[in-house]
Amino acid sequence: MSDHKQNFIGGTWVAGEATPNINPSNTADIIGHYARADAAQARDAIDAAKAAFPAWSRSAPLERHGILRRASDEILARKDELGQLLSREEGKTLAEGIGETVRAAQIFDFFAGETLRLAGETVPSVRPGVGVEVTREAVGVVGVITPWNFPIAIPAWKLAPALCYGNTVVFKPAELVPGCAWALVDILQRAGLPEGVLNLVMGQGSVVGQVIVQSVDVDALTFTGSQPTGAALALESAKLMRKSQMEMGGKNPFIVLADADLDVAVDCVTQGAYFSTGQRCTASSRIIVEDAIHDKFVAALSERINALSVGDALDPATQIGPVVDASQLAQNEDYIQIGQAEGARLLTGGERLSRATEGFFQRPALFTDCTNDMRIAREEIFGPVAAVIRVADYDAALEVANDTHFGLSAGIATTSLKFATHFKRNAEAGMVMVNLPTAGVDFHVPFGGRKASSFGPREQGRYAAEFYTTVKTAYTLA
């Protein structure tokens, strides 16, 4: 068929079983058909990456710079087209889809620059007449497994540093969003990547992902997805004594203190909990509110979210797009029932919505009268659902915020420098936001969490070198 997009292995487009890519805003809209790789093709991709590594790891920095810069330029030039593709296949609003595409371009631009900023150290030895050099080198073949919720940004922040530092890649995107992954690989290969350096194997995690995870020829594995899967992949990597990097989600708290600017607090929670349909690992899902402002805040937040327009992601009037697929929508609905059964009050939302086209639309849900031991306050829902927990004061709020096995992002709304400073130091999270939504980070600084949210070195910015390179110490007798 004419819209059949193939896998990319060893510099060649390779056919596979075609599967449809469906628009969650309109299930009658088939975006395209994408090849599903089998286990043999996954092994071929690993072999191709292994064969390409010696030459690519020793390529000139200027060559890598040029390729990454050309990729960045094309992504930016095509931001409207690629943003629309993203919104069609994942369900983000068009503004969010274009914004994410711009971020991907910025990431490639940043790491294009990093290729020219590679540095080492020359240090004196404790022994006379001996010189010591400390350098960083590429790790080898990197397995990259990405989720569906950021279909171009997360692949960008894994592929760009991997290629920048001279690694070769076997890339498996989430099955739900092959379109952006295919477009990104197509851009990179036309930007001049040698054959075998980047390989795309779309398909099932139980088939393609399993081959990548169990291969002794994969030297490092980076994964973003659910906590149970990430934990299992980390154990598999440990058996092979392989570097691994796992980003696995959160149950992120946002504290609203009595001294907060009410408009700022409501805006932070609305954006953090509900934008991108709540399908972000950094989403604010536990809203911890001081008693003195609780009723006023809840009333204002309820009014704000009830006014949000839920609809087709490509409609300019839409503020909240669809849930990604039927399975995720069913899970969200299950949690609505769980919350009610636990005694939480469903103040507003949670129901399916009908629109002009068949899709997976859900009204944003807000629970009140919650306690931190409820499942809706402990487990990651990954949808437009937030739970409000009332507390007496800041100390109680901080205790509740930290009472979770996750530790990705945490936020606070306050006008007190004292409380803001204390929270930044004492919040048990990898990223802390003051008067800002818990979701929304810069591309040039570290991303990652603590506890069960993350395992291994940080992603993004210069800290990416910790995962995508290995350190060598060389001694020379003068």
GROMACS .gro file of C-alpha atoms in nm:
model
  478
    1MET     CA    1   0.000   0.000   0.000
    2SER     CA    2   0.119   0.351  -0.079
    3ASP     CA    3   0.117   0.477   0.282
    4HIS     CA    4   0.311   0.178   0.419
    5LYS     CA    5   0.604   0.309   0.624
    6GLN     CA    6   0.885   0.060   0.671
    7ASN     CA    7   1.147  -0.015   0.932
    8PHE     CA    8   1.498   0.117   0.879
    9ILE     CA    9   1.779  -0.137   0.925
   10GLY     CA   10   2.139  -0.106   0.815
   11GLY     CA   11   2.066   0.194   0.595
   12THR     CA   12   1.777   0.022   0.411
   13TRP     CA   13   1.400   0.050   0.443
   14VAL     CA   14   1.269  -0.295   0.530
   15ALA     CA   15   0.908  -0.413   0.497
   16GLY     CA   16   0.706  -0.583   0.766
   17GLU     CA   17   0.351  -0.663   0.860
   18ALA     CA   18   0.150  -0.342   0.814
   19THR     CA   19  -0.051  -0.211   1.109
   20PRO     CA   20  -0.275   0.097   1.107
   21ASN     CA   21  -0.195   0.413   1.302
   22ILE     CA   22  -0.529   0.546   1.431
   23ASN     CA   23  -0.621   0.902   1.526
   24PRO     CA   24  -0.766   0.906   1.884
   25SER     CA   25  -0.970   1.217   1.796
   26ASN     CA   26  -1.130   1.039   1.503
   27THR     CA   27  -1.099   0.663   1.490
   28ALA     CA   28  -1.209   0.663   1.125
   29ASP     CA   29  -0.893   0.857   1.037
   30ILE     CA   30  -0.609   0.615   0.953
   31ILE     CA   31  -0.288   0.819   0.960
   32GLY     CA   32  -0.090   0.550   0.782
   33HIS     CA   33   0.022   0.189   0.796
   34TYR     CA   34   0.350   0.113   0.969
   35ALA     CA   35   0.562  -0.200   0.949
   36ARG     CA   36   0.579  -0.424   1.254
   37ALA     CA   37   0.926  -0.574   1.286
   38ASP     CA   38   0.979  -0.935   1.388
   39ALA     CA   39   1.249  -1.081   1.611
   40ALA     CA   40   1.482  -1.156   1.319
   41GLN     CA   41   1.466  -0.796   1.200
   42ALA     CA   42   1.538  -0.673   1.551
   43ARG     CA   43   1.849  -0.893   1.559
   44ASP     CA   44   1.951  -0.759   1.215
   45ALA     CA   45   1.920  -0.405   1.349
   46ILE     CA   46   2.147  -0.485   1.643
   47ASP     CA   47   2.402  -0.646   1.410
   48ALA     CA   48   2.395  -0.340   1.183
   49ALA     CA   49   2.447  -0.105   1.478
   50LYS     CA   50   2.734  -0.316   1.609
   51ALA     CA   51   2.904  -0.318   1.267
   52ALA     CA   52   2.869   0.059   1.230
   53PHE     CA   53   3.001   0.146   1.575
   54PRO     CA   54   3.381   0.139   1.518
   55ALA     CA   55   3.373   0.394   1.236
   56TRP     CA   56   3.099   0.616   1.379
   57SER     CA   57   3.253   0.632   1.727
   58ARG     CA   58   3.575   0.761   1.569
   59SER     CA   59   3.406   1.002   1.328
   60ALA     CA   60   3.507   1.367   1.336
   61PRO     CA   61   3.301   1.587   1.571
   62LEU     CA   62   3.229   1.825   1.285
   63GLU     CA   63   3.064   1.542   1.088
   64ARG     CA   64   2.832   1.461   1.378
   65HIS     CA   65   2.767   1.832   1.432
   66GLY     CA   66   2.659   1.878   1.071
   67ILE     CA   67   2.419   1.585   1.076
   68LEU     CA   68   2.251   1.687   1.401
   69ARG     CA   69   2.231   2.051   1.294
   70ARG     CA   70   2.071   1.962   0.960
   71ALA     CA   71   1.820   1.743   1.143
   72SER     CA   72   1.737   2.029   1.378
   73ASP     CA   73   1.690   2.270   1.091
   74GLU     CA   74   1.452   2.038   0.907
   75ILE     CA   75   1.245   1.959   1.216
   76LEU     CA   76   1.204   2.331   1.282
   77ALA     CA   77   1.120   2.408   0.920
   78ARG     CA   78   0.851   2.137   0.924
   79LYS     CA   79   0.717   2.215   1.274
   80ASP     CA   80   0.359   2.272   1.159
   81GLU     CA   81   0.348   1.951   0.954
   82LEU     CA   82   0.516   1.738   1.218
   83GLY     CA   83   0.313   1.898   1.497
   84GLN     CA   84  -0.006   1.807   1.314
   85LEU     CA   85   0.116   1.449   1.270
   86LEU     CA   86   0.192   1.431   1.642
   87SER     CA   87  -0.152   1.564   1.736
   88ARG     CA   88  -0.324   1.323   1.501
   89GLU     CA   89  -0.152   1.013   1.636
   90GLU     CA   90  -0.118   1.097   2.007
   91GLY     CA   91  -0.404   1.340   2.076
   92LYS     CA   92  -0.222   1.647   2.208
   93THR     CA   93  -0.375   1.977   2.100
   94LEU     CA   94  -0.221   2.124   1.787
   95ALA     CA   95  -0.049   2.397   1.988
   96GLU     CA   96   0.104   2.132   2.216
   97GLY     CA   97   0.205   1.918   1.916
   98ILE     CA   98   0.383   2.206   1.745
   99GLY     CA   99   0.543   2.311   2.073
  100GLU     CA  100   0.678   1.961   2.130
  101THR     CA  101   0.816   1.952   1.776
  102VAL     CA  102   0.998   2.281   1.831
  103ARG     CA  103   1.145   2.136   2.148
  104ALA     CA  104   1.275   1.836   1.953
  105ALA     CA  105   1.449   2.073   1.712
  106GLN     CA  106   1.603   2.262   2.003
  107ILE     CA  107   1.733   1.938   2.153
  108PHE     CA  108   1.908   1.840   1.830
  109ASP     CA  109   2.050   2.192   1.801
  110PHE     CA  110   2.184   2.172   2.157
  111PHE     CA  111   2.356   1.839   2.100
  112ALA     CA  112   2.492   1.952   1.766
  113GLY     CA  113   2.677   2.212   1.970
  114GLU     CA  114   2.783   1.954   2.227
  115THR     CA  115   2.974   1.761   1.959
  116LEU     CA  116   3.211   2.060   1.939
  117ARG     CA  117   3.237   2.101   2.315
  118LEU     CA  118   3.367   1.753   2.397
  119ALA     CA  119   3.652   1.780   2.642
  120GLY     CA  120   3.874   1.577   2.870
  121GLU     CA  121   4.128   1.643   3.142
  122THR     CA  122   4.503   1.632   3.159
  123VAL     CA  123   4.617   1.601   3.519
  124PRO     CA  124   4.954   1.550   3.684
  125SER     CA  125   5.034   1.206   3.815
  126VAL     CA  126   5.153   1.141   4.167
  127ARG     CA  127   5.450   0.974   3.998
  128PRO     CA  128   5.724   1.190   3.844
  129GLY     CA  129   5.744   1.177   3.466
  130VAL     CA  130   5.398   1.031   3.415
  131GLY     CA  131   5.110   1.209   3.239
  132VAL     CA  132   4.743   1.130   3.298
  133GLU     CA  133   4.457   1.192   3.054
  134VAL     CA  134   4.091   1.146   3.139
  135THR     CA  135   3.857   1.126   2.841
  136ARG     CA  136   3.503   1.018   2.755
  137GLU     CA  137   3.425   0.767   2.482
  138ALA     CA  138   3.106   0.630   2.329
  139VAL     CA  139   2.950   0.335   2.511
  140GLY     CA  140   2.860   0.128   2.202
  141VAL     CA  141   2.523   0.009   2.076
  142VAL     CA  142   2.240   0.184   2.262
  143GLY     CA  143   1.890   0.036   2.277
  144VAL     CA  144   1.631   0.315   2.286
  145ILE     CA  145   1.273   0.231   2.392
  146THR     CA  146   1.033   0.525   2.405
  147PRO     CA  147   0.672   0.580   2.523
  148TRP     CA  148   0.367   0.715   2.344
  149ASN     CA  149   0.303   1.034   2.539
  150PHE     CA  150   0.585   1.247   2.391
  151PRO     CA  151   0.627   1.090   2.045
  152ILE     CA  152   0.896   1.326   1.914
  153ALA     CA  153   1.051   1.500   2.218
  154ILE     CA  154   1.148   1.188   2.414
  155PRO     CA  155   1.301   1.014   2.108
  156ALA     CA  156   1.487   1.341   2.042
  157TRP     CA  157   1.635   1.364   2.389
  158LYS     CA  158   1.756   1.005   2.367
  159LEU     CA  159   1.871   0.988   2.003
  160ALA     CA  160   2.045   1.327   1.991
  161PRO     CA  161   2.292   1.262   2.277
  162ALA     CA  162   2.344   0.901   2.172
  163LEU     CA  163   2.453   1.013   1.825
  164CYS     CA  164   2.636   1.322   1.951
  165TYR     CA  165   2.877   1.114   2.160
  166GLY     CA  166   2.939   0.855   1.886
  167ASN     CA  167   2.706   0.570   1.979
  168THR     CA  168   2.501   0.366   1.736
  169VAL     CA  169   2.132   0.307   1.803
  170VAL     CA  170   1.854   0.051   1.781
  171PHE     CA  171   1.533   0.248   1.829
  172LYS     CA  172   1.194   0.098   1.922
  173PRO     CA  173   0.913   0.353   1.962
  174ALA     CA  174   0.578   0.282   2.126
  175GLU     CA  175   0.337   0.098   1.898
  176LEU     CA  176   0.070   0.365   1.936
  177VAL     CA  177   0.284   0.644   1.788
  178PRO     CA  178   0.506   0.517   1.505
  179GLY     CA  179   0.448   0.820   1.282
  180CYS     CA  180   0.668   1.073   1.459
  181ALA     CA  181   0.941   0.812   1.513
  182TRP     CA  182   0.943   0.721   1.144
  183ALA     CA  183   0.956   1.086   1.040
  184LEU     CA  184   1.243   1.155   1.280
  185VAL     CA  185   1.449   0.861   1.153
  186ASP     CA  186   1.380   0.963   0.795
  187ILE     CA  187   1.506   1.315   0.868
  188LEU     CA  188   1.822   1.185   1.036
  189GLN     CA  189   1.910   0.939   0.762
  190ARG     CA  190   1.869   1.209   0.496
  191ALA     CA  191   2.081   1.442   0.710
  192GLY     CA  192   2.372   1.209   0.635
  193LEU     CA  193   2.395   0.935   0.896
  194PRO     CA  194   2.608   0.644   0.770
  195GLU     CA  195   2.428   0.312   0.728
  196GLY     CA  196   2.377   0.114   1.045
  197VAL     CA  197   2.427   0.408   1.281
  198LEU     CA  198   2.055   0.450   1.346
  199ASN     CA  199   1.810   0.162   1.309
  200LEU     CA  200   1.433   0.180   1.351
  201VAL     CA  201   1.237  -0.131   1.453
  202MET     CA  202   0.870  -0.059   1.510
  203GLY     CA  203   0.661  -0.328   1.668
  204GLN     CA  204   0.557  -0.507   1.983
  205GLY     CA  205   0.754  -0.475   2.302
  206SER     CA  206   0.707  -0.844   2.370
  207VAL     CA  207   0.884  -0.923   2.042
  208VAL     CA  208   1.112  -0.640   1.933
  209GLY     CA  209   1.173  -0.498   2.280
  210GLN     CA  210   1.252  -0.840   2.418
  211VAL     CA  211   1.524  -0.898   2.158
  212ILE     CA  212   1.683  -0.562   2.237
  213VAL     CA  213   1.669  -0.613   2.612
  214GLN     CA  214   1.815  -0.965   2.603
  215SER     CA  215   2.091  -0.902   2.348
  216VAL     CA  216   2.448  -0.917   2.475
  217ASP     CA  217   2.542  -0.687   2.187
  218VAL     CA  218   2.340  -0.397   2.327
  219ASP     CA  219   2.582  -0.206   2.550
  220ALA     CA  220   2.337   0.038   2.707
  221LEU     CA  221   1.959   0.056   2.739
  222THR     CA  222   1.752   0.369   2.787
  223PHE     CA  223   1.379   0.339   2.854
  224THR     CA  224   1.090   0.568   2.938
  225GLY     CA  225   0.759   0.410   3.039
  226SER     CA  226   0.579   0.245   3.327
  227GLN     CA  227   0.745   0.169   3.659
  228PRO     CA  228   0.684  -0.208   3.653
  229THR     CA  229   0.831  -0.240   3.302
  230GLY     CA  230   1.126  -0.017   3.384
  231ALA     CA  231   1.207  -0.216   3.696
  232ALA     CA  232   1.198  -0.541   3.498
  233LEU     CA  233   1.424  -0.397   3.226
  234ALA     CA  234   1.672  -0.271   3.486
  235LEU     CA  235   1.696  -0.622   3.631
  236GLU     CA  236   1.754  -0.771   3.284
  237SER     CA  237   2.028  -0.516   3.220
  238ALA     CA  238   2.191  -0.590   3.554
  239LYS     CA  239   2.220  -0.956   3.457
  240LEU     CA  240   2.424  -0.848   3.154
  241MET     CA  241   2.628  -0.590   3.352
  242ARG     CA  242   2.498  -0.328   3.108
  243LYS     CA  243   2.441   0.043   3.160
  244SER     CA  244   2.072   0.126   3.197
  245GLN     CA  245   1.868   0.440   3.231
  246MET     CA  246   1.502   0.414   3.335
  247GLU     CA  247   1.248   0.699   3.352
  248MET     CA  248   0.931   0.553   3.500
  249GLY     CA  249   0.668   0.801   3.604
  250GLY     CA  250   0.538   0.974   3.912
  251LYS     CA  251   0.256   1.062   4.148
  252ASN     CA  252   0.355   1.424   4.165
  253PRO     CA  253   0.240   1.652   4.448
  254PHE     CA  254   0.150   2.017   4.414
  255ILE     CA  255   0.111   2.208   4.741
  256VAL     CA  256  -0.115   2.513   4.768
  257LEU     CA  257  -0.041   2.716   5.081
  258ALA     CA  258  -0.276   2.968   5.239
  259ASP     CA  259  -0.054   3.257   5.131
  260ALA     CA  260  -0.054   3.152   4.762
  261ASP     CA  261  -0.171   3.379   4.485
  262LEU     CA  262  -0.500   3.204   4.402
  263ASP     CA  263  -0.482   3.271   4.028
  264VAL     CA  264  -0.125   3.138   4.012
  265ALA     CA  265  -0.219   2.825   4.207
  266VAL     CA  266  -0.523   2.749   3.991
  267ASP     CA  267  -0.326   2.807   3.672
  268CYS     CA  268  -0.041   2.581   3.788
  269VAL     CA  269  -0.275   2.296   3.878
  270THR     CA  270  -0.489   2.330   3.565
  271GLN     CA  271  -0.184   2.313   3.342
  272GLY     CA  272   0.002   2.054   3.546
  273ALA     CA  273  -0.286   1.816   3.605
  274TYR     CA  274  -0.496   1.842   3.291
  275PHE     CA  275  -0.305   1.977   2.991
  276SER     CA  276  -0.185   1.708   2.752
  277THR     CA  277  -0.490   1.521   2.888
  278GLY     CA  278  -0.293   1.449   3.205
  279GLN     CA  279  -0.079   1.202   3.010
  280ARG     CA  280   0.257   1.321   3.142
  281CYS     CA  281   0.485   1.154   3.395
  282THR     CA  282   0.532   1.499   3.551
  283ALA     CA  283   0.156   1.570   3.582
  284SER     CA  284   0.025   1.702   3.914
  285SER     CA  285  -0.205   1.427   4.037
  286ARG     CA  286  -0.199   1.496   4.414
  287ILE     CA  287  -0.310   1.849   4.502
  288ILE     CA  288  -0.225   1.913   4.867
  289VAL     CA  289  -0.409   2.220   4.993
  290GLU     CA  290  -0.378   2.406   5.323
  291ASP     CA  291  -0.707   2.416   5.511
  292ALA     CA  292  -0.734   2.797   5.521
  293ILE     CA  293  -0.748   2.825   5.139
  294HIS     CA  294  -0.897   2.484   5.056
  295ASP     CA  295  -1.260   2.575   4.985
  296LYS     CA  296  -1.177   2.889   4.788
  297PHE     CA  297  -0.914   2.705   4.584
  298VAL     CA  298  -1.135   2.405   4.508
  299ALA     CA  299  -1.420   2.630   4.393
  300ALA     CA  300  -1.190   2.829   4.164
  301LEU     CA  301  -1.023   2.517   4.023
  302SER     CA  302  -1.356   2.345   3.960
  303GLU     CA  303  -1.481   2.650   3.773
  304ARG     CA  304  -1.165   2.663   3.564
  305ILE     CA  305  -1.161   2.298   3.459
  306ASN     CA  306  -1.533   2.293   3.384
  307ALA     CA  307  -1.469   2.571   3.133
  308LEU     CA  308  -1.198   2.374   2.949
  309SER     CA  309  -1.289   2.277   2.594
  310VAL     CA  310  -1.245   1.904   2.529
  311GLY     CA  311  -1.242   1.795   2.166
  312ASP     CA  312  -1.056   1.710   1.847
  313ALA     CA  313  -0.686   1.778   1.889
  314LEU     CA  314  -0.670   1.963   1.555
  315ASP     CA  315  -0.953   2.204   1.642
  316PRO     CA  316  -0.795   2.539   1.741
  317ALA     CA  317  -1.062   2.584   2.010
  318THR     CA  318  -0.968   2.258   2.185
  319GLN     CA  319  -0.777   2.290   2.514
  320ILE     CA  320  -0.785   1.922   2.614
  321GLY     CA  321  -0.753   1.654   2.346
  322PRO     CA  322  -0.858   1.289   2.362
  323VAL     CA  323  -0.712   1.012   2.572
  324VAL     CA  324  -0.463   0.816   2.362
  325ASP     CA  325  -0.669   0.498   2.309
  326ALA     CA  326  -0.958   0.287   2.432
  327SER     CA  327  -0.746   0.092   2.679
  328GLN     CA  328  -0.617   0.405   2.853
  329LEU     CA  329  -0.967   0.553   2.864
  330ALA     CA  330  -1.100   0.235   3.027
  331GLN     CA  331  -0.821   0.251   3.285
  332ASN     CA  332  -0.907   0.613   3.364
  333GLU     CA  333  -1.272   0.516   3.412
  334ASP     CA  334  -1.171   0.229   3.640
  335TYR     CA  335  -0.986   0.475   3.863
  336ILE     CA  336  -1.289   0.704   3.875
  337GLN     CA  337  -1.487   0.411   4.016
  338ILE     CA  338  -1.203   0.316   4.251
  339GLY     CA  339  -1.188   0.669   4.391
  340GLN     CA  340  -1.560   0.678   4.455
  341ALA     CA  341  -1.554   0.334   4.616
  342GLU     CA  342  -1.275   0.449   4.848
  343GLY     CA  343  -1.489   0.737   4.971
  344ALA     CA  344  -1.344   1.025   4.773
  345ARG     CA  345  -1.593   1.281   4.643
  346LEU     CA  346  -1.603   1.318   4.265
  347LEU     CA  347  -1.664   1.692   4.251
  348THR     CA  348  -1.670   1.715   3.873
  349GLY     CA  349  -1.587   1.532   3.551
  350GLY     CA  350  -1.465   1.184   3.473
  351GLU     CA  351  -1.733   1.086   3.222
  352ARG     CA  352  -1.688   1.000   2.854
  353LEU     CA  353  -1.784   1.272   2.611
  354SER     CA  354  -1.940   1.247   2.266
  355ARG     CA  355  -1.810   1.467   1.989
  356ALA     CA  356  -1.868   1.503   1.615
  357THR     CA  357  -1.625   1.219   1.548
  358GLU     CA  358  -1.576   0.887   1.728
  359GLY     CA  359  -1.286   0.929   1.968
  360PHE     CA  360  -1.163   0.877   2.324
  361PHE     CA  361  -1.283   1.193   2.495
  362GLN     CA  362  -1.311   1.234   2.872
  363ARG     CA  363  -1.405   1.530   3.088
  364PRO     CA  364  -1.126   1.627   3.332
  365ALA     CA  365  -1.200   1.484   3.677
  366LEU     CA  366  -1.146   1.638   4.019
  367PHE     CA  367  -1.174   1.443   4.344
  368THR     CA  368  -1.196   1.606   4.687
  369ASP     CA  369  -1.211   1.462   5.040
  370CYS     CA  370  -0.914   1.240   4.955
  371THR     CA  371  -0.655   1.088   5.183
  372ASN     CA  372  -0.303   1.000   5.084
  373ASP     CA  373  -0.357   0.628   5.141
  374MET     CA  374  -0.624   0.600   4.871
  375ARG     CA  375  -0.526   0.427   4.547
  376ILE     CA  376  -0.611   0.737   4.346
  377ALA     CA  377  -0.343   0.915   4.555
  378ARG     CA  378  -0.086   0.632   4.542
  379GLU     CA  379  -0.100   0.489   4.189
  380GLU     CA  380  -0.017   0.662   3.863
  381ILE     CA  381  -0.340   0.699   3.663
  382PHE     CA  382  -0.193   0.877   3.360
  383GLY     CA  383  -0.508   1.062   3.269
  384PRO     CA  384  -0.697   1.387   3.341
  385VAL     CA  385  -0.767   1.297   3.704
  386ALA     CA  386  -0.650   1.483   4.015
  387ALA     CA  387  -0.708   1.421   4.386
  388VAL     CA  388  -0.727   1.707   4.641
  389ILE     CA  389  -0.593   1.632   4.990
  390ARG     CA  390  -0.669   1.882   5.268
  391VAL     CA  391  -0.394   1.946   5.527
  392ALA     CA  392  -0.355   2.170   5.832
  393ASP     CA  393  -0.032   2.350   5.749
  394TYR     CA  394   0.296   2.348   5.554
  395ASP     CA  395   0.461   2.080   5.767
  396ALA     CA  396   0.170   1.843   5.709
  397ALA     CA  397   0.172   1.928   5.339
  398LEU     CA  398   0.541   1.845   5.304
  399GLU     CA  399   0.493   1.515   5.488
  400VAL     CA  400   0.211   1.413   5.255
  401ALA     CA  401   0.403   1.528   4.948
  402ASN     CA  402   0.698   1.307   5.035
  403ASP     CA  403   0.482   1.008   5.136
  404THR     CA  404   0.505   0.826   4.802
  405HIS     CA  405   0.735   0.571   4.642
  406PHE     CA  406   0.767   0.806   4.343
  407GLY     CA  407   0.990   1.111   4.330
  408LEU     CA  408   0.989   1.277   3.989
  409SER     CA  409   0.849   1.629   4.021
  410ALA     CA  410   0.699   1.835   4.304
  411GLY     CA  411   0.553   2.184   4.311
  412ILE     CA  412   0.435   2.451   4.551
  413ALA     CA  413   0.231   2.770   4.523
  414THR     CA  414   0.336   3.022   4.787
  415THR     CA  415   0.440   3.385   4.826
  416SER     CA  416   0.667   3.296   5.119
  417LEU     CA  417   1.038   3.286   5.048
  418LYS     CA  418   1.082   3.087   5.369
  419PHE     CA  419   0.847   2.808   5.261
  420ALA     CA  420   0.969   2.810   4.899
  421THR     CA  421   1.331   2.775   5.010
  422HIS     CA  422   1.252   2.502   5.260
  423PHE     CA  423   1.045   2.311   5.003
  424LYS     CA  424   1.318   2.322   4.737
  425ARG     CA  425   1.560   2.168   4.984
  426ASN     CA  426   1.327   1.913   5.144
  427ALA     CA  427   1.098   1.792   4.867
  428GLU     CA  428   1.197   1.434   4.782
  429ALA     CA  429   1.186   1.478   4.405
  430GLY     CA  430   1.432   1.515   4.122
  431MET     CA  431   1.268   1.835   3.999
  432VAL     CA  432   1.102   2.105   4.210
  433MET     CA  433   0.877   2.386   4.089
  434VAL     CA  434   0.787   2.705   4.279
  435ASN     CA  435   0.479   2.884   4.144
  436LEU     CA  436   0.513   2.681   3.823
  437PRO     CA  437   0.334   2.366   3.702
  438THR     CA  438   0.504   2.036   3.785
  439ALA     CA  439   0.497   1.957   3.412
  440GLY     CA  440   0.713   2.173   3.188
  441VAL     CA  441   1.093   2.159   3.187
  442ASP     CA  442   1.384   2.307   2.993
  443PHE     CA  443   1.577   2.100   2.738
  444HIS     CA  444   1.929   2.205   2.843
  445VAL     CA  445   1.923   2.096   3.209
  446PRO     CA  446   1.894   1.755   3.377
  447PHE     CA  447   1.565   1.564   3.378
  448GLY     CA  448   1.494   1.281   3.617
  449GLY     CA  449   1.368   1.178   3.957
  450ARG     CA  450   1.430   0.980   4.272
  451LYS     CA  451   1.291   0.665   4.434
  452ALA     CA  452   1.086   0.453   4.192
  453SER     CA  453   1.057   0.731   3.934
  454SER     CA  454   1.407   0.700   3.791
  455PHE     CA  455   1.706   0.471   3.782
  456GLY     CA  456   2.046   0.554   3.639
  457PRO     CA  457   2.202   0.880   3.519
  458ARG     CA  458   1.995   1.188   3.436
  459GLU     CA  459   1.868   1.269   3.089
  460GLN     CA  460   1.909   1.591   2.888
  461GLY     CA  461   2.163   1.871   2.891
  462ARG     CA  462   2.528   1.810   2.961
  463TYR     CA  463   2.437   1.549   3.221
  464ALA     CA  464   2.340   1.318   2.934
  465ALA     CA  465   2.711   1.243   2.889
  466GLU     CA  466   2.703   1.039   3.212
  467PHE     CA  467   2.493   0.774   3.042
  468TYR     CA  468   2.598   0.793   2.677
  469THR     CA  469   2.974   0.788   2.740
  470THR     CA  470   3.222   0.586   2.942
  471VAL     CA  471   3.529   0.731   3.112
  472LYS     CA  472   3.881   0.627   3.017
  473THR     CA  473   4.195   0.711   3.215
  474ALA     CA  474   4.526   0.686   3.021
  475TYR     CA  475   4.877   0.700   3.168
  476THR     CA  476   5.189   0.788   2.966
  477LEU     CA  477   5.552   0.776   3.072
  478ALA     CA  478   5.718   1.090   2.939
   0.00000   0.00000   0.00000
